[in-house]
């Protein structure tokens, strides 16, 4: 049974930073391509970032490019999302997701590409 557990969310002022973590248990992290998504109140879930199984390739939503960085430590079975220069519009529940198919996909922003999801961690950015 694969489980994903996010942490690191909280309340931060605009311009501040947070680092989210996602620990994968039940199988080694290197088996998966990983992603981060978010869902703001009253809005649909949206793609944030993805990283290849080796960490050598990443992709970001335009709205976070240059501010967020996704990384992974396969030895620790953990994926990170470093979020800098946070804006009130970044307020959302952030979810990590794992895709069992390790090969890179051009559909990385689509939720159906991912097989496992965490429960989410709340991020609130005050203005």
PDB file of C-alpha atoms in Angstrom:
ATOM      1  CA  UNK A   1       0.000   0.000   0.000  1.00  0.00           C
ATOM      2  CA  UNK A   2       1.548   3.273  -1.138  1.00  0.00           C
ATOM      3  CA  UNK A   3       0.883   6.291   1.049  1.00  0.00           C
ATOM      4  CA  UNK A   4       1.792   9.936   0.565  1.00  0.00           C
ATOM      5  CA  UNK A   5       1.954  12.360   3.481  1.00  0.00           C
ATOM      6  CA  UNK A   6       2.336  16.115   3.016  1.00  0.00           C
ATOM      7  CA  UNK A   7       3.547  18.554   5.652  1.00  0.00           C
ATOM      8  CA  UNK A   8       4.922  22.061   5.927  1.00  0.00           C
ATOM      9  CA  UNK A   9       1.827  24.096   5.223  1.00  0.00           C
ATOM     10  CA  UNK A  10       0.763  27.038   7.356  1.00  0.00           C
ATOM     11  CA  UNK A  11       0.059  30.744   7.475  1.00  0.00           C
ATOM     12  CA  UNK A  12       2.586  33.122   5.966  1.00  0.00           C
ATOM     13  CA  UNK A  13       2.601  36.759   4.930  1.00  0.00           C
ATOM     14  CA  UNK A  14       2.819  37.760   1.305  1.00  0.00           C
ATOM     15  CA  UNK A  15       6.417  37.720   0.155  1.00  0.00           C
ATOM     16  CA  UNK A  16       7.319  34.973   2.583  1.00  0.00           C
ATOM     17  CA  UNK A  17       8.438  31.395   2.015  1.00  0.00           C
ATOM     18  CA  UNK A  18       7.371  27.890   2.913  1.00  0.00           C
ATOM     19  CA  UNK A  19       8.775  24.470   2.135  1.00  0.00           C
ATOM     20  CA  UNK A  20       6.351  21.625   1.701  1.00  0.00           C
ATOM     21  CA  UNK A  21       7.435  18.007   2.097  1.00  0.00           C
ATOM     22  CA  UNK A  22       5.823  14.824   0.873  1.00  0.00           C
ATOM     23  CA  UNK A  23       6.969  11.498   2.292  1.00  0.00           C
ATOM     24  CA  UNK A  24       6.203   8.382   0.283  1.00  0.00           C
ATOM     25  CA  UNK A  25       5.842   5.101   2.139  1.00  0.00           C
ATOM     26  CA  UNK A  26       5.157   1.578   0.993  1.00  0.00           C
ATOM     27  CA  UNK A  27       7.460   1.705  -1.989  1.00  0.00           C
ATOM     28  CA  UNK A  28      10.705   3.425  -2.893  1.00  0.00           C
ATOM     29  CA  UNK A  29      10.308   6.958  -4.156  1.00  0.00           C
ATOM     30  CA  UNK A  30      12.508   6.339  -7.183  1.00  0.00           C
ATOM     31  CA  UNK A  31       9.713   4.176  -8.596  1.00  0.00           C
ATOM     32  CA  UNK A  32       7.603   7.273  -9.260  1.00  0.00           C
ATOM     33  CA  UNK A  33       7.412  10.463 -11.198  1.00  0.00           C
ATOM     34  CA  UNK A  34       6.065  13.019  -8.698  1.00  0.00           C
ATOM     35  CA  UNK A  35       3.935  16.120  -8.859  1.00  0.00           C
ATOM     36  CA  UNK A  36       2.392  18.872  -6.774  1.00  0.00           C
ATOM     37  CA  UNK A  37      -1.120  20.188  -7.336  1.00  0.00           C
ATOM     38  CA  UNK A  38      -3.226  22.690  -5.446  1.00  0.00           C
ATOM     39  CA  UNK A  39      -6.872  23.530  -4.988  1.00  0.00           C
ATOM     40  CA  UNK A  40      -8.048  26.943  -3.841  1.00  0.00           C
ATOM     41  CA  UNK A  41     -11.456  27.432  -2.235  1.00  0.00           C
ATOM     42  CA  UNK A  42     -14.180  27.326  -4.858  1.00  0.00           C
ATOM     43  CA  UNK A  43     -11.758  26.480  -7.637  1.00  0.00           C
ATOM     44  CA  UNK A  44     -10.708  23.365  -9.491  1.00  0.00           C
ATOM     45  CA  UNK A  45      -7.528  21.543  -8.711  1.00  0.00           C
ATOM     46  CA  UNK A  46      -4.586  22.822 -10.721  1.00  0.00           C
ATOM     47  CA  UNK A  47      -1.128  21.619 -11.563  1.00  0.00           C
ATOM     48  CA  UNK A  48       1.817  23.260  -9.807  1.00  0.00           C
ATOM     49  CA  UNK A  49       5.006  21.312 -10.571  1.00  0.00           C
ATOM     50  CA  UNK A  50       6.369  17.924 -11.513  1.00  0.00           C
ATOM     51  CA  UNK A  51       9.728  16.166 -11.302  1.00  0.00           C
ATOM     52  CA  UNK A  52      11.072  13.105 -13.062  1.00  0.00           C
ATOM     53  CA  UNK A  53      11.972   9.990 -11.098  1.00  0.00           C
ATOM     54  CA  UNK A  54      15.675  10.886 -11.162  1.00  0.00           C
ATOM     55  CA  UNK A  55      15.157  14.570 -10.447  1.00  0.00           C
ATOM     56  CA  UNK A  56      16.804  15.527 -13.707  1.00  0.00           C
ATOM     57  CA  UNK A  57      13.746  17.052 -15.295  1.00  0.00           C
ATOM     58  CA  UNK A  58      11.156  19.438 -13.904  1.00  0.00           C
ATOM     59  CA  UNK A  59       8.214  21.467 -15.141  1.00  0.00           C
ATOM     60  CA  UNK A  60       6.120  24.225 -13.588  1.00  0.00           C
ATOM     61  CA  UNK A  61       2.861  26.037 -14.032  1.00  0.00           C
ATOM     62  CA  UNK A  62       3.386  29.523 -15.429  1.00  0.00           C
ATOM     63  CA  UNK A  63       1.851  31.027 -12.306  1.00  0.00           C
ATOM     64  CA  UNK A  64       4.648  29.678 -10.072  1.00  0.00           C
ATOM     65  CA  UNK A  65       7.606  29.601 -12.433  1.00  0.00           C
ATOM     66  CA  UNK A  66      10.585  31.406 -10.957  1.00  0.00           C
ATOM     67  CA  UNK A  67       9.097  31.353  -7.441  1.00  0.00           C
ATOM     68  CA  UNK A  68       8.613  27.643  -6.667  1.00  0.00           C
ATOM     69  CA  UNK A  69      11.159  24.845  -6.882  1.00  0.00           C
ATOM     70  CA  UNK A  70      10.391  21.134  -6.820  1.00  0.00           C
ATOM     71  CA  UNK A  71      13.083  18.691  -5.719  1.00  0.00           C
ATOM     72  CA  UNK A  72      13.381  15.181  -4.428  1.00  0.00           C
ATOM     73  CA  UNK A  73      15.601  13.071  -2.207  1.00  0.00           C
ATOM     74  CA  UNK A  74      15.049   9.475  -3.180  1.00  0.00           C
ATOM     75  CA  UNK A  75      17.180   8.249  -0.287  1.00  0.00           C
ATOM     76  CA  UNK A  76      14.732   9.912   2.099  1.00  0.00           C
ATOM     77  CA  UNK A  77      11.648   8.991   0.064  1.00  0.00           C
ATOM     78  CA  UNK A  78      10.716  12.674   0.138  1.00  0.00           C
ATOM     79  CA  UNK A  79       9.682  15.267  -2.422  1.00  0.00           C
ATOM     80  CA  UNK A  80       9.850  18.976  -1.643  1.00  0.00           C
ATOM     81  CA  UNK A  81       8.218  22.137  -2.897  1.00  0.00           C
ATOM     82  CA  UNK A  82      10.113  25.274  -1.972  1.00  0.00           C
ATOM     83  CA  UNK A  83       7.776  28.237  -2.302  1.00  0.00           C
ATOM     84  CA  UNK A  84       9.236  31.743  -2.303  1.00  0.00           C
ATOM     85  CA  UNK A  85       7.721  35.186  -2.890  1.00  0.00           C
ATOM     86  CA  UNK A  86       4.337  33.838  -1.913  1.00  0.00           C
ATOM     87  CA  UNK A  87       1.222  35.707  -2.988  1.00  0.00           C
ATOM     88  CA  UNK A  88      -2.312  35.648  -1.584  1.00  0.00           C
ATOM     89  CA  UNK A  89      -3.415  33.835  -4.732  1.00  0.00           C
ATOM     90  CA  UNK A  90      -1.156  30.927  -3.741  1.00  0.00           C
ATOM     91  CA  UNK A  91      -3.562  30.175  -0.898  1.00  0.00           C
ATOM     92  CA  UNK A  92      -4.798  26.608  -1.401  1.00  0.00           C
ATOM     93  CA  UNK A  93      -4.616  23.039  -0.231  1.00  0.00           C
ATOM     94  CA  UNK A  94      -1.479  21.538  -1.730  1.00  0.00           C
ATOM     95  CA  UNK A  95      -1.389  17.880  -2.726  1.00  0.00           C
ATOM     96  CA  UNK A  96       1.485  15.692  -3.778  1.00  0.00           C
ATOM     97  CA  UNK A  97       0.890  12.937  -6.276  1.00  0.00           C
ATOM     98  CA  UNK A  98       2.824   9.940  -7.584  1.00  0.00           C
ATOM     99  CA  UNK A  99       2.776   8.478 -11.075  1.00  0.00           C
ATOM    100  CA  UNK A 100       3.797   4.821 -11.280  1.00  0.00           C
ATOM    101  CA  UNK A 101       4.839   5.246 -14.898  1.00  0.00           C
ATOM    102  CA  UNK A 102       8.306   6.749 -14.452  1.00  0.00           C
ATOM    103  CA  UNK A 103       8.706   7.813 -18.062  1.00  0.00           C
ATOM    104  CA  UNK A 104       8.324  11.511 -18.744  1.00  0.00           C
ATOM    105  CA  UNK A 105       4.916  12.481 -20.042  1.00  0.00           C
ATOM    106  CA  UNK A 106       3.839  15.586 -21.882  1.00  0.00           C
ATOM    107  CA  UNK A 107       0.568  15.302 -19.979  1.00  0.00           C
ATOM    108  CA  UNK A 108       2.250  15.855 -16.616  1.00  0.00           C
ATOM    109  CA  UNK A 109      -0.201  18.623 -15.727  1.00  0.00           C
ATOM    110  CA  UNK A 110      -3.210  16.307 -15.939  1.00  0.00           C
ATOM    111  CA  UNK A 111      -4.437  14.764 -12.727  1.00  0.00           C
ATOM    112  CA  UNK A 112      -5.225  11.442 -14.384  1.00  0.00           C
ATOM    113  CA  UNK A 113      -1.506  10.939 -14.994  1.00  0.00           C
ATOM    114  CA  UNK A 114      -1.030  10.245 -11.285  1.00  0.00           C
ATOM    115  CA  UNK A 115      -1.931   7.081  -9.446  1.00  0.00           C
ATOM    116  CA  UNK A 116      -1.584   8.054  -5.792  1.00  0.00           C
ATOM    117  CA  UNK A 117      -2.459  11.205  -3.896  1.00  0.00           C
ATOM    118  CA  UNK A 118      -1.820  12.587  -0.457  1.00  0.00           C
ATOM    119  CA  UNK A 119      -4.373  14.153   1.866  1.00  0.00           C
ATOM    120  CA  UNK A 120      -3.089  17.674   1.336  1.00  0.00           C
ATOM    121  CA  UNK A 121      -1.610  20.449   3.440  1.00  0.00           C
ATOM    122  CA  UNK A 122      -3.110  23.907   3.808  1.00  0.00           C
ATOM    123  CA  UNK A 123      -1.209  27.004   2.752  1.00  0.00           C
ATOM    124  CA  UNK A 124      -2.612  30.431   3.569  1.00  0.00           C
ATOM    125  CA  UNK A 125      -0.894  33.592   2.373  1.00  0.00           C
ATOM    126  CA  UNK A 126      -2.080  36.815   3.968  1.00  0.00           C
ATOM    127  CA  UNK A 127      -1.799  40.177   2.259  1.00  0.00           C
TER     128      UNK A 127
END
